[in-house]
Coordinates of N, CA and C in Angstrom, one line a residue:
X186 N -9.3 10.6 6.7 CA -7.9 10.6 6.1 C -6.9 10.1 7.1
X187 N -6.0 9.2 6.7 CA -5.0 8.7 7.6 C -3.7 8.6 6.9
X188 N -2.6 8.7 7.7 CA -1.3 8.6 7.1 C -0.4 7.9 8.2
X189 N 0.6 7.2 7.7 CA 1.6 6.5 8.5 C 3.0 7.1 8.2
X190 N 3.8 7.2 9.2 CA 5.2 7.7 9.1 C 6.1 6.6 9.7
X191 N 7.2 6.4 9.0 CA 8.2 5.5 9.5 C 9.6 6.1 9.3
X192 N 10.6 5.7 10.0 CA 12.0 6.3 9.8 C 12.4 6.1 8.4
X193 N 13.2 7.2 7.9 CA 13.7 7.1 6.6 C 14.8 6.0 6.5
X194 N 14.9 5.4 5.4 CA 15.9 4.3 5.2 C 16.9 4.7 4.1
X195 N 18.1 4.5 4.4 CA 19.2 4.9 3.5 C 19.6 3.8 2.5
X196 N 19.9 4.1 1.3 CA 20.4 3.2 0.3 C 19.4 2.0 0.0
X197 N 18.2 2.3 0.0 CA 17.2 1.3 -0.3 C 16.5 1.7 -1.6
X198 N 16.1 0.7 -2.4 CA 15.3 1.1 -3.6 C 14.0 1.8 -3.2
X199 N 13.7 2.8 -3.9 CA 12.5 3.6 -3.6 C 11.5 3.6 -4.7
X200 N 10.2 3.4 -4.3 CA 9.2 3.2 -5.3 C 8.0 4.1 -4.9
X201 N 7.3 4.7 -5.8 CA 6.1 5.4 -5.6 C 5.0 4.7 -6.4
X202 N 3.9 4.3 -5.8 CA 2.8 3.7 -6.5 C 1.5 4.4 -6.2
X203 N 0.8 4.7 -7.2 CA -0.5 5.4 -7.0 C -1.6 4.6 -7.6
X204 N -2.7 4.3 -6.8 CA -3.8 3.7 -7.4 C -5.0 4.6 -7.2
X205 N -5.8 4.8 -8.2 CA -7.0 5.6 -8.2 C -8.3 4.8 -8.0
X206 N -9.3 5.5 -7.6 CA -10.6 5.0 -7.5 C -10.7 3.6 -6.7
X207 N -10.1 3.6 -5.6 CA -10.0 2.4 -4.8 C -11.1 2.4 -3.7
X208 N -11.4 1.2 -3.3 CA -12.4 1.0 -2.2 C -11.6 0.3 -1.1
X209 N -11.6 1.0 0.1 CA -10.9 0.5 1.2 C -11.9 0.1 2.3
X210 N -11.8 -1.1 2.7 CA -12.8 -1.6 3.7 C -12.1 -2.0 5.0
X211 N -12.5 -1.5 6.1 CA -11.9 -1.8 7.4 C -12.2 -3.3 7.7
X212 N -11.3 -4.0 8.3 CA -11.5 -5.4 8.6 C -11.5 -5.6 10.1
X213 N -11.9 -4.6 10.9 CA -12.1 -4.8 12.3 C -11.0 -4.3 13.2
X214 N -10.9 -4.7 14.4 CA -10.1 -4.1 15.5 C -8.6 -4.4 15.2
X215 N -8.3 -5.3 14.3 CA -6.9 -5.6 14.1 C -6.2 -4.7 13.2
X216 N -6.9 -3.6 12.8 CA -6.3 -2.5 11.9 C -5.9 -3.0 10.6
X217 N -6.5 -4.1 10.1 CA -6.2 -4.6 8.8 C -7.2 -3.9 7.8
X218 N -6.6 -3.6 6.6 CA -7.4 -2.9 5.6 C -7.4 -3.8 4.3
X219 N -8.5 -4.0 3.7 CA -8.6 -4.6 2.4 C -8.8 -3.6 1.4
X220 N -7.9 -3.5 0.4 CA -7.9 -2.5 -0.6 C -8.0 -3.1 -1.9
X221 N -9.0 -2.7 -2.7 CA -9.3 -3.3 -3.9 C -9.7 -2.3 -5.0
X222 N -9.3 -2.6 -6.2 CA -9.9 -2.0 -7.4 C -10.0 -3.1 -8.4
X223 N -10.2 -2.7 -9.7 CA -10.5 -3.7 -10.7 C -9.4 -4.7 -10.8
X224 N -8.1 -4.3 -10.6 CA -7.0 -5.2 -10.9 C -6.0 -5.4 -9.8
X225 N -6.3 -4.8 -8.7 CA -5.3 -4.8 -7.6 C -6.0 -5.3 -6.3
X226 N -5.4 -6.2 -5.5 CA -5.9 -6.6 -4.2 C -4.8 -6.9 -3.3
X227 N -4.7 -6.2 -2.2 CA -3.7 -6.5 -1.2 C -4.1 -6.0 0.2
X228 N -3.4 -6.5 1.2 CA -3.8 -6.1 2.6 C -2.7 -5.2 3.2
X229 N -3.2 -4.3 4.0 CA -2.3 -3.5 4.8 C -2.6 -3.6 6.2
X230 N -1.7 -3.9 7.1 CA -2.0 -3.9 8.5 C -0.9 -3.3 9.4
X231 N -1.3 -2.9 10.5 CA -0.5 -2.1 11.4 C 0.2 -3.0 12.4
X232 N 1.6 -2.8 12.5 CA 2.3 -3.5 13.6 C 2.5 -2.5 14.7
X233 N 3.6 -2.6 15.5 CA 3.7 -1.7 16.7 C 3.9 -0.3 16.2
X234 N 4.9 0.0 15.4 CA 5.2 1.4 15.0 C 5.5 1.5 13.5
X235 N 5.0 0.5 12.8 CA 5.2 0.6 11.3 C 4.0 -0.1 10.6
X236 N 4.0 0.0 9.3 CA 3.0 -0.6 8.5 C 3.7 -1.5 7.5
X237 N 3.3 -2.7 7.3 CA 3.8 -3.6 6.3 C 2.7 -3.9 5.3
X238 N 3.2 -4.0 4.0 CA 2.2 -4.3 2.9 C 2.6 -5.6 2.3
X239 N 1.7 -6.5 2.2 CA 1.9 -7.8 1.5 C 1.1 -7.6 0.2
X240 N 1.7 -7.8 -0.9 CA 1.1 -7.5 -2.2 C 0.9 -8.8 -3.0
X241 N -0.2 -8.9 -3.7 CA -0.3 -9.9 -4.7 C 0.4 -9.4 -6.0
X242 N 0.2 -10.1 -7.1 CA 0.8 -9.7 -8.3 C 0.4 -8.3 -8.7
X243 N 1.3 -7.3 -8.7 CA 1.0 -5.9 -9.1 C 2.1 -5.5 -10.1
X244 N 1.6 -4.9 -11.2 CA 2.5 -4.3 -12.1 C 2.3 -2.8 -12.0
X245 N 3.4 -2.0 -11.9 CA 3.3 -0.6 -11.8 C 4.4 0.1 -12.6
X246 N 4.0 1.1 -13.3 CA 5.0 1.9 -14.0 C 5.9 2.7 -13.1
X247 N 7.2 2.6 -13.3 CA 8.2 3.3 -12.5 C 9.4 3.6 -13.4
X248 N 9.8 4.9 -13.5 CA 10.9 5.3 -14.3 C 10.8 4.7 -15.7
X249 N 9.6 4.8 -16.4 CA 9.4 4.4 -17.7 C 9.6 2.9 -17.9
X250 N 9.5 2.1 -16.8 CA 9.7 0.7 -17.0 C 8.5 0.0 -16.2
X251 N 8.4 -1.3 -16.2 CA 7.4 -2.0 -15.5 C 8.1 -2.7 -14.3
X252 N 7.6 -2.4 -13.1 CA 8.0 -3.1 -11.9 C 7.0 -4.1 -11.5
X253 N 7.5 -5.4 -11.4 CA 6.6 -6.4 -11.0 C 6.9 -6.8 -9.6
X254 N 6.0 -6.7 -8.7 CA 6.2 -7.0 -7.3 C 5.6 -8.4 -7.0
X255 N 6.5 -9.4 -6.7 CA 6.0 -10.7 -6.5 C 5.2 -10.9 -5.3
X256 N 4.3 -11.9 -5.3 CA 3.5 -12.2 -4.2 C 4.3 -12.5 -2.9
X257 N 4.0 -11.9 -1.8 CA 4.7 -12.1 -0.6 C 5.8 -11.1 -0.3
X258 N 6.1 -10.3 -1.3 CA 7.1 -9.3 -1.1 C 6.7 -8.3 0.1
X259 N 7.6 -8.0 1.0 CA 7.3 -7.2 2.1 C 7.8 -5.8 1.9
X260 N 6.9 -4.8 2.1 CA 7.3 -3.4 2.0 C 7.1 -2.7 3.3
X261 N 7.9 -1.7 3.6 CA 7.7 -0.9 4.8 C 7.7 0.6 4.4
X262 N 6.5 1.1 4.2 CA 6.4 2.4 3.5 C 6.6 3.6 4.5
X263 N 7.4 4.6 4.1 CA 7.5 5.8 4.9 C 6.2 6.5 5.0
X264 N 5.4 6.5 3.9 CA 4.2 7.3 3.9 C 3.1 6.5 3.2
X265 N 1.9 6.5 3.8 CA 0.7 6.0 3.2 C -0.3 7.1 3.3
X266 N -0.6 7.7 2.2 CA -1.5 8.9 2.1 C -2.8 8.5 1.4
X267 N -3.9 9.0 1.9 CA -5.1 8.8 1.3 C -5.8 10.1 1.0
X268 N -6.5 10.2 -0.1 CA -7.3 11.3 -0.5 C -8.7 10.7 -0.6
X269 N -9.5 10.8 0.5 CA -10.8 10.2 0.5 C -11.8 11.2 -0.1
X270 N -12.5 10.7 -1.1 CA -13.6 11.5 -1.7 C -15.0 11.2 -1.2
X271 N -15.1 10.0 -0.6 CA -16.4 9.6 0.0 C -16.2 8.6 1.1
X272 N -17.0 8.7 2.1 CA -16.9 7.7 3.2 C -18.3 7.3 3.6
X273 N -18.6 6.0 3.5 CA -19.9 5.5 3.9 C -19.8 5.0 5.3
X274 N -20.4 5.7 6.2 CA -20.3 5.4 7.7 C -20.9 4.0 8.0
X275 N -22.1 3.7 7.4 CA -22.7 2.5 7.7 C -21.9 1.2 7.3
X276 N -21.3 1.3 6.1 CA -20.5 0.1 5.7 C -19.0 0.3 5.9
X277 N -18.6 1.5 6.4 CA -17.2 1.8 6.7 C -16.3 1.6 5.4
X278 N -16.9 2.0 4.3 CA -16.1 1.9 3.0 C -15.6 3.3 2.6
X279 N -14.3 3.4 2.3 CA -13.8 4.6 1.8 C -13.7 4.6 0.3
X280 N -14.0 5.6 -0.4 CA -13.7 5.7 -1.8 C -12.7 6.9 -2.0
X281 N -11.7 6.7 -2.8 CA -10.7 7.7 -3.0 C -9.5 7.2 -3.7
X282 N -8.4 8.0 -3.4 CA -7.1 7.6 -4.0 C -6.1 7.4 -2.9
X283 N -5.3 6.3 -3.1 CA -4.2 6.0 -2.2 C -2.9 6.2 -2.9
X284 N -1.9 6.8 -2.2 CA -0.6 6.9 -2.7 C 0.4 6.3 -1.8
X285 N 1.1 5.3 -2.3 CA 2.1 4.6 -1.4 C 3.5 5.0 -1.9
X286 N 4.3 5.4 -0.9 CA 5.7 5.7 -1.1 C 6.4 4.8 -0.2
X287 N 7.2 3.8 -0.7 CA 7.8 2.8 0.2 C 9.2 2.4 -0.3
X288 N 9.9 1.8 0.6 CA 11.2 1.2 0.3 C 11.1 -0.3 0.3
X289 N 11.9 -0.9 -0.5 CA 11.8 -2.4 -0.5 C 12.7 -3.0 0.6
X290 N 12.1 -3.8 1.4 CA 12.8 -4.4 2.5 C 13.3 -5.8 2.2
X291 N 12.8 -6.4 1.1 CA 13.2 -7.7 0.8 C 13.3 -7.8 -0.7
X292 N 14.3 -8.4 -1.2 CA 14.5 -8.5 -2.7 C 13.3 -9.0 -3.4
X293 N 12.9 -8.4 -4.5 CA 11.8 -8.9 -5.2 C 12.3 -9.9 -6.3
X294 N 13.6 -10.2 -6.3 CA 14.1 -11.1 -7.3 C 15.3 -11.8 -6.7
X295 N 15.4 -13.1 -6.9 CA 16.6 -13.8 -6.4 C 17.8 -13.7 -7.3
X296 N 17.6 -13.1 -8.5 CA 18.6 -13.0 -9.5 C 19.7 -12.0 -9.1

């Protein structure tokens, strides 16, 4: 199980996204993670003291509406929480649930 913390940000849009039954595969010493399920694929990697998420097309329910996060949108999450149900040591694959709580650092729309 792992979690990242970052300083809280004021007056930023706040989103909580939960994906179940995910497979997380470590991609080596650069601390990059490949996270996949049937319809979602994106990368998470560690910088000096924060984590940035670059997302492909993802639609997520939020406040009874649909939030579409465009490709290349950068997020800086205060919390990245995992609930690992299984870990395969040989293949370094995690099975479980990931919960992302993050603030939007870049506008997802030019409008």
